[in-house]
Coordinates of C-alpha atoms in Angstrom, one line a residue:
Chain A
X110 CA 111.5 103.3 165.8
X111 CA 113.7 105.7 164.7
X112 CA 113.5 106.2 160.9
X113 CA 109.9 106.8 161.8
X114 CA 110.4 110.5 163.0
X115 CA 111.8 113.4 160.7
X116 CA 114.8 114.5 161.7
X117 CA 115.1 117.7 163.4
X118 CA 117.0 119.7 160.0
X119 CA 114.2 118.1 157.8
X120 CA 111.3 119.3 159.8
X121 CA 112.9 123.0 160.1
X122 CA 113.8 123.1 155.9
X123 CA 110.4 121.6 155.1
X124 CA 108.8 124.1 157.5
X125 CA 110.8 126.7 156.4
X126 CA 109.6 125.9 152.7
X127 CA 105.9 126.2 153.6
X128 CA 106.4 129.1 155.4
X129 CA 108.4 130.6 152.6
X130 CA 105.2 129.4 150.3
X131 CA 102.3 131.4 152.8
X132 CA 103.3 134.3 154.5
X133 CA 103.8 136.3 150.9
X134 CA 100.1 135.6 150.7
X135 CA 99.5 136.4 154.1
X136 CA 101.0 140.1 153.8
X137 CA 98.1 140.6 151.0
X138 CA 95.9 140.5 153.7
X139 CA 97.1 142.8 156.3
X140 CA 97.9 145.4 153.8
X141 CA 94.1 145.5 152.5
X142 CA 92.8 147.0 155.8
X143 CA 96.2 149.5 156.1
X144 CA 95.9 153.6 156.5
X145 CA 99.1 154.3 154.4
X146 CA 97.9 155.2 150.5
X147 CA 101.0 156.2 149.2
X148 CA 103.7 153.5 149.5
X149 CA 104.2 150.0 151.1
X150 CA 105.2 151.3 154.5
X151 CA 105.6 148.6 157.0
X152 CA 104.7 148.1 159.5
X153 CA 101.0 149.6 158.3
X154 CA 100.4 153.0 160.8
X155 CA 97.0 152.1 161.1
X156 CA 94.2 149.7 160.3
X157 CA 90.7 151.0 158.3
X158 CA 88.1 149.5 156.7
X159 CA 87.2 152.7 154.2
X160 CA 89.1 151.1 151.3
X161 CA 86.7 148.3 151.0
X162 CA 84.1 150.8 150.6
X163 CA 86.4 152.9 147.9
X164 CA 86.8 149.6 146.0
X165 CA 82.7 148.6 146.2
X166 CA 82.3 152.1 144.1
X167 CA 84.6 151.8 140.9
X168 CA 83.4 150.8 138.1
X169 CA 86.3 149.7 136.7
X170 CA 86.8 147.3 139.0
X171 CA 83.8 145.8 139.1
X172 CA 83.5 145.6 135.2
X173 CA 86.6 143.9 135.1
X174 CA 85.5 141.8 137.5
X175 CA 82.6 141.1 135.1
X176 CA 84.5 140.4 132.9
X177 CA 86.7 138.0 134.1
X178 CA 83.8 135.8 135.1
X179 CA 81.9 135.5 132.6
X180 CA 85.6 134.6 129.6
X181 CA 86.3 132.4 133.1
X182 CA 82.3 130.7 133.0
X183 CA 82.3 130.0 129.1
X184 CA 86.1 128.7 128.6
X185 CA 85.3 126.1 131.3
X186 CA 82.2 125.2 129.4
X187 CA 84.4 124.7 126.2
X188 CA 87.5 123.4 128.0
X189 CA 84.8 120.6 130.1
X190 CA 83.2 119.3 126.9
X191 CA 86.4 119.3 124.3
X192 CA 88.7 117.7 127.5
X193 CA 86.2 115.3 128.5
X194 CA 85.6 113.6 124.2
X195 CA 89.4 114.0 124.3
X196 CA 89.9 112.0 128.0
X197 CA 87.0 109.5 126.5
X198 CA 88.6 108.9 123.4
X199 CA 92.3 108.3 125.1
X200 CA 91.6 105.9 127.8
X201 CA 89.0 104.1 126.0
X202 CA 91.1 102.8 123.2
X203 CA 94.9 102.9 121.4
X204 CA 94.3 104.4 118.3
X205 CA 97.0 105.9 116.1
X206 CA 98.1 109.4 117.0
X207 CA 97.2 108.9 120.3
X208 CA 100.3 109.5 121.7
X209 CA 100.1 113.1 119.5
X210 CA 96.7 113.7 121.0
X211 CA 97.6 113.8 124.6
X212 CA 100.5 116.1 123.8
X213 CA 98.6 118.3 121.9
X214 CA 96.2 118.8 124.9
X215 CA 99.4 119.5 127.0
X216 CA 101.4 122.2 124.8
X217 CA 99.3 124.7 125.3
X218 CA 100.2 124.9 129.3
X219 CA 103.8 123.1 129.0
X220 CA 105.0 125.9 126.3
X221 CA 105.4 129.2 128.3
X222 CA 102.4 131.1 128.3
X223 CA 104.4 133.7 126.1
X224 CA 104.6 131.4 123.0
X225 CA 100.8 130.8 123.1
X226 CA 99.6 134.8 123.1
X227 CA 102.1 135.8 120.7
X228 CA 101.1 132.8 118.0
X229 CA 97.4 133.8 119.0
X230 CA 97.9 137.1 118.3
X231 CA 99.8 137.1 115.2
X232 CA 97.2 134.1 113.7
X233 CA 94.1 136.6 114.7
X234 CA 96.2 139.4 112.9
X235 CA 96.7 137.3 110.2
X236 CA 93.2 136.4 109.3
X237 CA 91.8 139.4 109.9
X238 CA 90.2 138.8 113.3
X239 CA 89.1 142.1 115.8
X240 CA 90.1 141.4 118.8
X241 CA 86.9 141.0 121.2
X242 CA 85.4 138.6 123.8
X243 CA 85.4 135.9 122.1
X244 CA 89.3 135.5 120.9
X245 CA 90.0 136.1 124.7
X246 CA 87.8 133.0 125.5
X247 CA 89.6 131.3 122.2
X248 CA 92.8 131.6 123.9
X249 CA 91.8 130.9 127.5
X250 CA 89.6 127.6 126.5
X251 CA 92.2 125.9 124.8
X252 CA 95.1 125.8 127.6
X253 CA 91.6 125.1 130.2
X254 CA 91.2 121.9 128.3
X255 CA 94.1 120.3 129.5
X256 CA 93.1 120.8 133.2
X257 CA 89.7 119.1 132.2
X258 CA 91.3 116.3 130.3
X259 CA 94.0 115.2 133.6
X260 CA 91.0 115.3 136.0
X261 CA 88.7 113.2 133.6
X262 CA 91.4 110.9 132.4
X263 CA 92.6 109.2 135.5
X264 CA 88.7 109.3 136.6
X265 CA 88.1 107.3 133.1
X266 CA 91.1 104.7 134.0
X267 CA 89.2 103.9 136.8
X268 CA 85.9 103.5 135.8
X269 CA 85.5 99.8 135.4
X270 CA 84.4 98.5 131.5
X271 CA 82.6 95.5 133.3
X272 CA 80.2 98.4 134.3
X273 CA 79.8 99.3 130.8
X274 CA 78.8 96.0 129.6
X275 CA 76.3 95.2 132.1
X276 CA 74.7 98.5 131.7
X277 CA 74.3 97.4 128.2
X278 CA 73.5 93.3 128.6
X279 CA 70.9 95.0 130.8
X280 CA 69.6 96.6 127.2
X281 CA 70.5 100.4 127.6
X282 CA 72.5 102.1 124.4
X283 CA 75.6 104.1 124.7
X284 CA 73.8 107.5 125.5
X285 CA 71.9 105.9 128.5
X286 CA 74.8 104.0 129.5
X287 CA 76.5 107.4 129.2
X288 CA 74.0 109.3 130.8
X289 CA 73.0 106.8 134.1
X290 CA 76.8 105.1 134.9
X291 CA 79.6 106.7 132.9
X292 CA 78.8 109.9 133.7
X293 CA 77.7 109.9 138.0
X294 CA 81.0 108.2 138.1
X295 CA 83.3 110.8 136.7
X296 CA 81.1 113.7 137.4
X297 CA 82.8 114.8 140.9
X298 CA 86.2 114.4 138.4
X299 CA 84.7 116.9 135.8
X300 CA 83.4 119.4 138.4
X301 CA 87.3 119.6 139.5
X302 CA 88.8 119.8 136.7
X303 CA 86.0 122.1 135.9
X304 CA 86.7 124.2 138.7
X305 CA 90.1 124.3 138.5
X306 CA 89.7 125.5 135.0
X307 CA 87.8 128.7 136.0
X308 CA 90.7 129.8 138.7
X309 CA 93.4 129.0 135.8
X310 CA 91.0 131.5 133.2
X311 CA 90.2 133.6 136.1
X312 CA 93.4 134.3 136.5
X313 CA 95.5 134.6 133.4
X314 CA 96.8 137.3 132.3
X315 CA 99.7 136.6 130.0
X316 CA 98.1 135.1 127.0
X317 CA 95.1 137.7 127.8
X318 CA 97.7 140.9 127.1
X319 CA 97.9 139.0 123.6
X320 CA 94.5 138.3 122.8
X321 CA 92.8 141.2 124.3
X322 CA 91.8 144.4 122.7
X323 CA 90.3 147.4 125.2
X324 CA 88.8 144.8 127.4
X325 CA 90.5 144.8 130.4
X326 CA 90.0 141.1 132.8
X327 CA 90.6 141.5 136.2
X328 CA 94.4 140.5 136.4
X329 CA 95.0 142.9 133.1
X330 CA 93.4 145.8 135.5
X331 CA 96.2 144.3 138.3
X332 CA 98.8 144.5 135.7
X333 CA 97.7 148.1 135.1
X334 CA 97.4 149.2 138.4
X335 CA 101.5 147.2 139.2
X336 CA 103.0 148.9 136.4
X337 CA 101.3 152.1 136.7
X338 CA 99.9 152.4 139.9
X339 CA 96.7 155.0 140.6
X340 CA 95.8 154.2 143.8
X341 CA 97.6 151.6 145.9
X342 CA 94.8 150.8 148.4
X343 CA 92.5 149.5 146.3
X344 CA 94.7 147.4 144.8
X345 CA 95.4 146.2 148.0
X346 CA 91.8 145.7 148.4
X347 CA 91.5 143.9 145.1
X348 CA 94.4 141.4 145.5
X349 CA 92.6 139.9 148.6
X350 CA 89.5 139.4 146.8
X351 CA 91.0 137.6 144.3
X352 CA 92.9 135.2 146.7
X353 CA 89.8 134.4 148.0
X354 CA 88.0 134.0 144.7
X355 CA 90.7 131.2 143.9
X356 CA 90.8 129.8 147.7
X357 CA 87.1 128.7 147.4
X358 CA 87.3 126.3 144.1
X359 CA 90.2 124.9 144.9
X360 CA 89.7 123.1 148.2
X361 CA 86.2 122.4 146.3
X362 CA 88.3 120.6 143.8
X363 CA 90.8 119.0 146.6
X364 CA 87.8 117.3 148.2
X365 CA 85.9 116.5 145.6
X366 CA 89.0 114.6 144.0
X367 CA 90.2 113.3 147.5
X368 CA 87.7 110.1 147.6
X369 CA 88.6 108.6 144.3
X370 CA 88.9 105.3 145.6
X371 CA 85.5 104.9 146.0
X372 CA 84.5 105.2 142.3
X373 CA 82.0 102.0 141.5
X374 CA 83.5 99.0 139.8
X375 CA 87.2 100.1 141.3
X376 CA 87.7 96.7 142.5
X377 CA 87.1 94.8 139.6
Chain B
X338 CA 67.8 91.5 111.7
X339 CA 70.4 94.4 112.9
X340 CA 68.6 97.1 111.2
X341 CA 65.1 96.2 112.9
X342 CA 64.7 99.6 115.3
X343 CA 63.7 98.6 119.2
X344 CA 61.1 101.9 119.8
X345 CA 60.9 101.1 123.3
X346 CA 64.0 102.7 123.9
X347 CA 63.7 105.7 120.6
X348 CA 64.6 104.8 117.5
X349 CA 67.0 107.1 116.3
X350 CA 69.7 106.8 119.1
X351 CA 69.6 103.9 119.5
X352 CA 70.4 103.0 115.8
X353 CA 73.2 105.5 116.6
X354 CA 73.9 103.8 119.4
X355 CA 74.3 100.4 117.6
X356 CA 76.2 101.5 114.9
X357 CA 78.9 103.5 117.1
X358 CA 79.2 100.2 119.2
X359 CA 79.4 97.9 116.5
X360 CA 82.0 100.6 115.3
X361 CA 84.2 101.8 117.9
X362 CA 86.6 103.2 115.4
X363 CA 84.0 105.2 114.0
X364 CA 82.8 106.2 118.2
X365 CA 86.8 106.9 118.9
X366 CA 87.1 109.4 115.6
X367 CA 84.0 111.4 117.1
X368 CA 85.1 111.7 120.2
X369 CA 88.4 112.9 119.3
X370 CA 87.6 115.2 116.6
X371 CA 86.0 118.1 118.4
X372 CA 89.2 118.4 120.7
X373 CA 91.6 117.6 117.7
X374 CA 89.9 120.3 115.4
X375 CA 90.1 122.8 117.9
X376 CA 94.0 122.5 119.3
X377 CA 95.0 121.5 115.6
X378 CA 93.6 124.8 114.3
X379 CA 93.3 127.1 116.4
X380 CA 96.5 126.3 118.4
X381 CA 98.8 124.3 116.0
X382 CA 97.5 126.5 113.4
X383 CA 99.2 129.8 115.4
X384 CA 102.1 128.0 116.4
X385 CA 102.8 127.7 112.9
X386 CA 101.7 130.9 111.7
X387 CA 104.5 132.4 113.9
X388 CA 107.3 129.7 113.2
X389 CA 106.6 130.8 109.5
X390 CA 107.1 134.7 110.8
X391 CA 110.3 134.5 112.2
X392 CA 111.9 132.9 108.5
X393 CA 110.5 136.6 107.4
X394 CA 112.8 139.7 107.8
X395 CA 111.8 143.5 108.2
X396 CA 113.3 146.0 106.2
X397 CA 115.0 148.8 108.1
X398 CA 114.5 151.4 106.5
X399 CA 110.6 151.2 106.2
X400 CA 109.8 149.0 108.7
X401 CA 107.8 147.1 106.5
X402 CA 108.0 142.9 106.9
X403 CA 109.5 141.2 104.1
X404 CA 107.9 138.0 103.1
X405 CA 110.6 136.4 101.7
X406 CA 112.7 133.4 103.0
X407 CA 115.4 134.2 104.6
X408 CA 117.7 133.1 108.0
X409 CA 118.2 137.1 107.9
X410 CA 116.7 137.4 111.6
X411 CA 118.1 134.3 113.3
X412 CA 121.1 135.7 112.7
X413 CA 120.3 139.1 114.7
X414 CA 119.5 137.0 117.5
X415 CA 123.5 136.2 117.3
X416 CA 123.8 140.4 118.1
X417 CA 125.8 141.2 121.3
X418 CA 122.3 142.9 122.9
X419 CA 120.4 140.4 121.9
X420 CA 122.3 137.0 122.1
X421 CA 123.1 138.8 126.0
X422 CA 119.4 138.4 126.8
X423 CA 119.4 135.2 125.9
X424 CA 121.9 134.1 128.2
X425 CA 120.7 136.1 131.1
X426 CA 117.1 134.3 130.6
X427 CA 118.7 130.8 130.5
X428 CA 121.3 131.8 133.6
X429 CA 118.5 132.9 135.7
X430 CA 116.5 129.9 134.7
X431 CA 118.7 127.5 135.8
X432 CA 119.6 129.8 139.1
X433 CA 115.2 129.5 139.9
X434 CA 115.5 125.5 138.4
X435 CA 118.1 124.3 140.8
X436 CA 116.7 127.2 144.1
X437 CA 113.8 125.8 144.0
X438 CA 114.8 122.2 144.2
X439 CA 116.7 122.6 147.2
X440 CA 114.1 124.7 148.9
X441 CA 111.2 122.5 147.4
X442 CA 113.4 118.8 148.0
X443 CA 112.9 118.7 152.0
X444 CA 109.0 119.6 151.7
X445 CA 108.7 117.0 149.3
X446 CA 110.3 114.5 151.5
X447 CA 109.2 114.8 154.7
X448 CA 104.9 115.2 152.8
X449 CA 106.2 111.9 151.0
X450 CA 107.8 110.1 153.6
X451 CA 106.7 111.2 157.3
X452 CA 103.3 113.3 156.6
X453 CA 100.4 111.4 157.4
X454 CA 96.8 111.5 158.5
X455 CA 95.9 114.9 158.9
X456 CA 99.3 116.2 158.1
X457 CA 99.3 115.1 154.7
X458 CA 96.2 116.6 153.7
X459 CA 97.6 120.1 155.1
X460 CA 100.9 119.4 153.1
X461 CA 99.1 118.6 150.2
X462 CA 96.7 121.9 150.6
X463 CA 100.0 123.5 151.7
X464 CA 101.0 123.4 148.2
X465 CA 98.1 123.3 146.2
X466 CA 97.1 126.8 147.2
X467 CA 100.1 129.0 146.5
X468 CA 100.7 126.5 143.1
X469 CA 96.7 127.6 142.3
X470 CA 96.3 131.3 143.7
X471 CA 96.5 133.8 141.8
X472 CA 100.0 134.9 139.8
X473 CA 99.8 138.4 140.1
X474 CA 98.9 138.7 143.7
X475 CA 101.9 136.6 144.2
X476 CA 104.0 139.2 142.3
X477 CA 102.4 142.0 143.5
X478 CA 102.9 140.5 147.1
X479 CA 106.7 140.8 146.1
X480 CA 106.7 144.0 145.5
X481 CA 105.2 144.8 148.7
X482 CA 107.8 142.7 150.5
X483 CA 110.9 144.2 148.4
X484 CA 110.1 147.6 148.3
X485 CA 112.5 150.2 150.1
X486 CA 110.0 150.7 153.0
X487 CA 108.7 147.4 152.7
X488 CA 108.8 144.3 155.5
X489 CA 112.3 142.7 154.5
X490 CA 113.8 146.2 154.6
X491 CA 111.9 146.8 158.3
X492 CA 113.4 143.4 159.4
X493 CA 117.3 143.9 158.8
X494 CA 116.6 147.2 160.0
X495 CA 114.9 145.7 163.1
X496 CA 117.9 143.1 163.5
X497 CA 120.0 145.6 162.7
X498 CA 121.3 144.3 159.8
X499 CA 121.0 146.9 157.6
X500 CA 124.3 147.3 156.9
X501 CA 124.2 143.6 155.9
X502 CA 121.2 144.2 153.4
X503 CA 122.9 147.5 152.2
X504 CA 126.1 145.4 151.4
X505 CA 125.1 142.8 149.5
X506 CA 123.1 145.8 147.6
X507 CA 126.4 146.7 146.3
X508 CA 127.3 143.6 145.3
X509 CA 127.4 144.9 140.8
X510 CA 125.1 142.3 139.0
X511 CA 122.8 140.7 141.6
X512 CA 122.9 144.1 143.7
X513 CA 120.7 147.4 142.8
X514 CA 119.4 150.1 144.3
X515 CA 116.5 148.4 146.5
X516 CA 115.9 144.7 146.4
X517 CA 112.6 145.4 144.4
X518 CA 115.3 147.2 141.4
X519 CA 117.7 144.0 141.6
X520 CA 118.6 140.9 140.0
X521 CA 117.9 139.2 143.6
X522 CA 114.3 140.4 143.4
X523 CA 113.9 138.5 139.8
X524 CA 115.2 135.6 141.5
X525 CA 113.5 135.5 144.6
X526 CA 109.9 136.3 142.6
X527 CA 110.5 133.4 139.9
X528 CA 111.5 131.3 143.0
X529 CA 108.5 131.7 144.7
X530 CA 105.9 131.7 142.2
X531 CA 107.2 128.7 140.6
X532 CA 108.3 126.7 143.5
X533 CA 105.1 124.5 144.0
X534 CA 105.7 123.0 140.4
X535 CA 109.2 121.5 141.6
X536 CA 107.6 120.5 144.8
X537 CA 104.7 118.0 143.1
X538 CA 106.7 115.7 140.9
X539 CA 109.6 115.8 143.7
X540 CA 107.2 114.5 146.3
X541 CA 105.2 112.1 143.5
X542 CA 108.5 110.1 142.7
X543 CA 109.5 110.3 146.4
X544 CA 106.4 108.6 147.4
X545 CA 107.1 105.5 145.4
X546 CA 111.1 105.1 147.1
X547 CA 110.8 101.6 149.6
X548 CA 110.8 102.8 153.2
X549 CA 112.8 99.3 153.1
X550 CA 115.1 100.3 150.9
X551 CA 116.0 103.3 153.2
X552 CA 116.5 100.7 155.9
X553 CA 118.0 98.5 154.0
X554 CA 121.2 101.4 153.5
X555 CA 121.4 101.7 157.0
X556 CA 121.4 98.5 157.8
X557 CA 124.2 98.1 155.7
X558 CA 125.9 100.8 157.3
X559 CA 124.9 104.1 155.7
X560 CA 125.3 106.9 157.1
X561 CA 122.4 109.0 156.7
X562 CA 124.0 111.2 154.4
X563 CA 125.9 108.3 152.1
X564 CA 122.0 106.8 152.2
X565 CA 120.7 110.0 151.2
X566 CA 123.2 110.7 148.4
X567 CA 123.5 106.8 146.7
X568 CA 119.8 105.7 146.7
X569 CA 117.0 108.2 147.8
X570 CA 118.1 110.9 145.6
X571 CA 118.9 109.0 142.8
X572 CA 115.7 107.9 143.2
X573 CA 113.9 111.0 143.1
X574 CA 115.9 112.3 140.5
X575 CA 113.5 111.7 137.6
X576 CA 111.0 113.7 139.8
X577 CA 113.4 116.6 140.5
X578 CA 114.0 116.7 136.7
X579 CA 110.5 116.7 135.7
X580 CA 109.8 119.0 138.3
X581 CA 112.5 121.5 136.5
X582 CA 110.7 121.5 133.5
X583 CA 107.8 123.6 134.7
X584 CA 110.3 125.8 136.7
X585 CA 112.8 126.4 134.0
X586 CA 110.1 126.3 130.9
X587 CA 108.1 129.0 132.7
X588 CA 110.6 131.3 133.4
X589 CA 112.5 131.1 130.0
X590 CA 109.0 132.4 129.0
X591 CA 107.7 134.4 131.7
X592 CA 107.6 138.4 131.1
X593 CA 105.6 139.9 133.8
X594 CA 107.9 139.4 136.7
X595 CA 111.3 140.8 135.2
X596 CA 109.1 143.8 134.4
X597 CA 107.8 144.6 137.7
X598 CA 110.6 143.8 140.2
X599 CA 113.9 143.5 138.9
X600 CA 116.3 145.8 136.6
X601 CA 115.8 147.6 133.2
X602 CA 118.0 144.8 131.7
X603 CA 115.3 142.3 129.5
X604 CA 114.7 138.7 129.6
X605 CA 113.6 136.9 126.5
X606 CA 109.9 136.9 126.9
X607 CA 110.3 141.4 127.6
X608 CA 112.1 140.8 124.1
X609 CA 109.5 139.4 122.6
X610 CA 106.9 141.4 124.4
X611 CA 108.4 144.5 123.1
X612 CA 109.3 143.5 119.7
X613 CA 105.9 142.2 118.6
X614 CA 103.8 145.1 120.1
X615 CA 105.6 149.2 120.3
X616 CA 108.5 148.0 117.6
X617 CA 106.5 146.3 115.4
X618 CA 108.9 143.9 114.5
X619 CA 106.9 140.7 113.8
X620 CA 109.9 138.5 112.7
X621 CA 112.4 139.2 115.4
X622 CA 109.9 138.7 117.7
X623 CA 108.8 135.2 116.2
X624 CA 112.2 134.2 116.2
X625 CA 112.8 135.2 119.6
X626 CA 110.1 132.9 120.8
X627 CA 111.2 129.9 119.2
X628 CA 114.1 129.9 121.3
X629 CA 112.7 129.2 124.1
X630 CA 110.6 126.4 122.2
X631 CA 113.9 124.9 120.8
X632 CA 115.4 124.8 124.1
X633 CA 112.7 123.0 126.0
X634 CA 113.0 120.5 123.0
X635 CA 116.7 119.9 123.8
X636 CA 115.5 119.9 127.3
X637 CA 112.4 118.0 127.1
X638 CA 114.2 115.2 124.9
X639 CA 117.4 114.7 127.3
X640 CA 114.4 114.8 130.7
X641 CA 112.4 111.6 128.6
X642 CA 115.7 109.4 128.6
X643 CA 116.3 110.3 132.2
X644 CA 112.6 108.8 132.7
X645 CA 111.3 111.8 133.7
X646 CA 108.3 111.6 132.4
X647 CA 106.8 108.6 134.5
X648 CA 107.2 110.9 137.1
X649 CA 104.8 113.6 136.2

C-alpha cells in the first residue's frame, strides 16, 4: 500500500534532521586526535594520541572530574528519595494541592536555568550561606528531582493496586509490601531516573556557575576553557570523554525503560 | 482489639503500618512532606527572595541597595539600551522556535508514522542522545564548526562558494566578521541545542493521529499537501506548541551560548549575569529575570488554552 512508504522528500528531510543533530558531536571525536594545537583548523593536518597523555597528567582536569562525580552522585541520591516520595504520593491519591506539587517539581527545569541559578545565589547571599560543595548539591538536587519523579510516576501508575491488596491480604505490612512488591516493580524506573539525573547533574553548568564558589566542576572547567582557552587540544579530549561518560547512562536508561509493558499486574 | 500487636512481624513497624493503612491521608502527608519542604523552602523561597529584590533599587552614586519598595528598577528596563536586549532576545527565541519546528517536524513525522522496529529505536535514540549529551560539548562543537578556519568555511571554499558565504556575512545584523561572531552563528547553536526538545512532543502528538484519518482525507480527494494542511498539522499543533514552550523558554534564559558564539550585543541572560555579578546591581538583575518569567507565564497560559499540556 502506498501510504506505508515514506515520500522521498520526507525521507531526505528526516535524514537531514538526524544528521544535523549528530554530525557536530562526531566532529568532537575527530578533533580529539588532531595534531593542530593552536586553532580549530579543518581538515586536521595529522592525527596523534599525544593529547590523551597530556590530559591524563593534568591535575586540574582530574579534580574537576572528581568534584563533578561527587556532586552528581549525592544529588542523584537526594533526587531519588525526594522524587520517589513525591511520585508515590501523587500517583496513589488525589489530594488537595496535588496539581501544585506536580507543578512545583517541574518548575526548576521549566523556568530558564538562569532564574533558578540567580534565585539560589541571592537566597544564599541573604541567608549568609557560604558557597561550597553543598550549595552546588542543593541546586543540582532541586532540578534533578523532576527526572526521577517523571520516571517513577509513570511506573507507579502501571503497578496494579490489586498487587498491593493481595500482599496485604497475605499478611504483609506496608513496609514489607513496599520492600517485596512495589520496589521490585518500580526499580528499573528508579534506576533509569537515577541515571538520567546523574547525567543531568554531571553536565549542569548554568545553575552551577551561580551556586559554586571556588569549586570547579567539569562543565565549569570547560566553560572557563571556552571563554579563555589555554590548551585547546586538552579541551578537545575532555569534551570527548564527557560525551562518552554521558553516553552510557542514557543508553542504560533507554534499555531499562524499554520493557515497561512487562510490569507485574499491568493487565488488571 | 486493633491495638494488639502482632509480634511475629515486628511490633513497631506493624503498628505504624496499621496506623498508616487506616489513615491514608497521613501517609500521603508523610510522603509529600520531604519533597514539598525541599522544593518549597529552597526553590520557591529563593524565587520569592529574587522577586522581592526586583522591587528594591540601587543608589546610583553609592551603589548600595535601598530596601524600599519602588518600581523604579522596572522603569529602567524600558530604557532603550535595556529594552533592545529584551526585544533582541524575544526575536531570537521566536526565530529559534520556528526553525526548530521546521527542521524537527519531518524527523518527528517520519519517526511517528513510518519508522518500525529497529528504525523506531534508532530514531528514538537518535533524538535522545543529542538531547542528553553535554550542553557545553554541543556548544563547543559549534565553535569548531563556525570558526574561521573551521569545517564550514572549508566546505564553502572547497565547493568554490566562499564568495557566497562572504556575501552573506556582509549583510548587517545577521552577518559579522565570521560565522562564529555573527547573529546567525548564535541562531544556529541555539537551534542545534534545543532541537530535540521540539521533536519529542511533536512525535508524541503525531503518534496519536490515527492513520485512518489521513487515509480518509486522501480517499476524499485531498492532495497530500492539503491533507497536511487541513488534517495532520492541526492535529499535531498541540505538540508543536508544547515543544515551543521548551525552545522558547530555554532561549530566553540562556546566557552561555551568546557569550561563546555571537556578537557583543547582549541577551537577557547575559544582562542578568552581568548585573548580578560585576555590576553588583541585584535589583536590576532581578527585574531582568522577571521578564522571562512573565513572558513564559503568558506563553504557558496561551499554550494551555490550545491544549498543549496534554501533549507534553
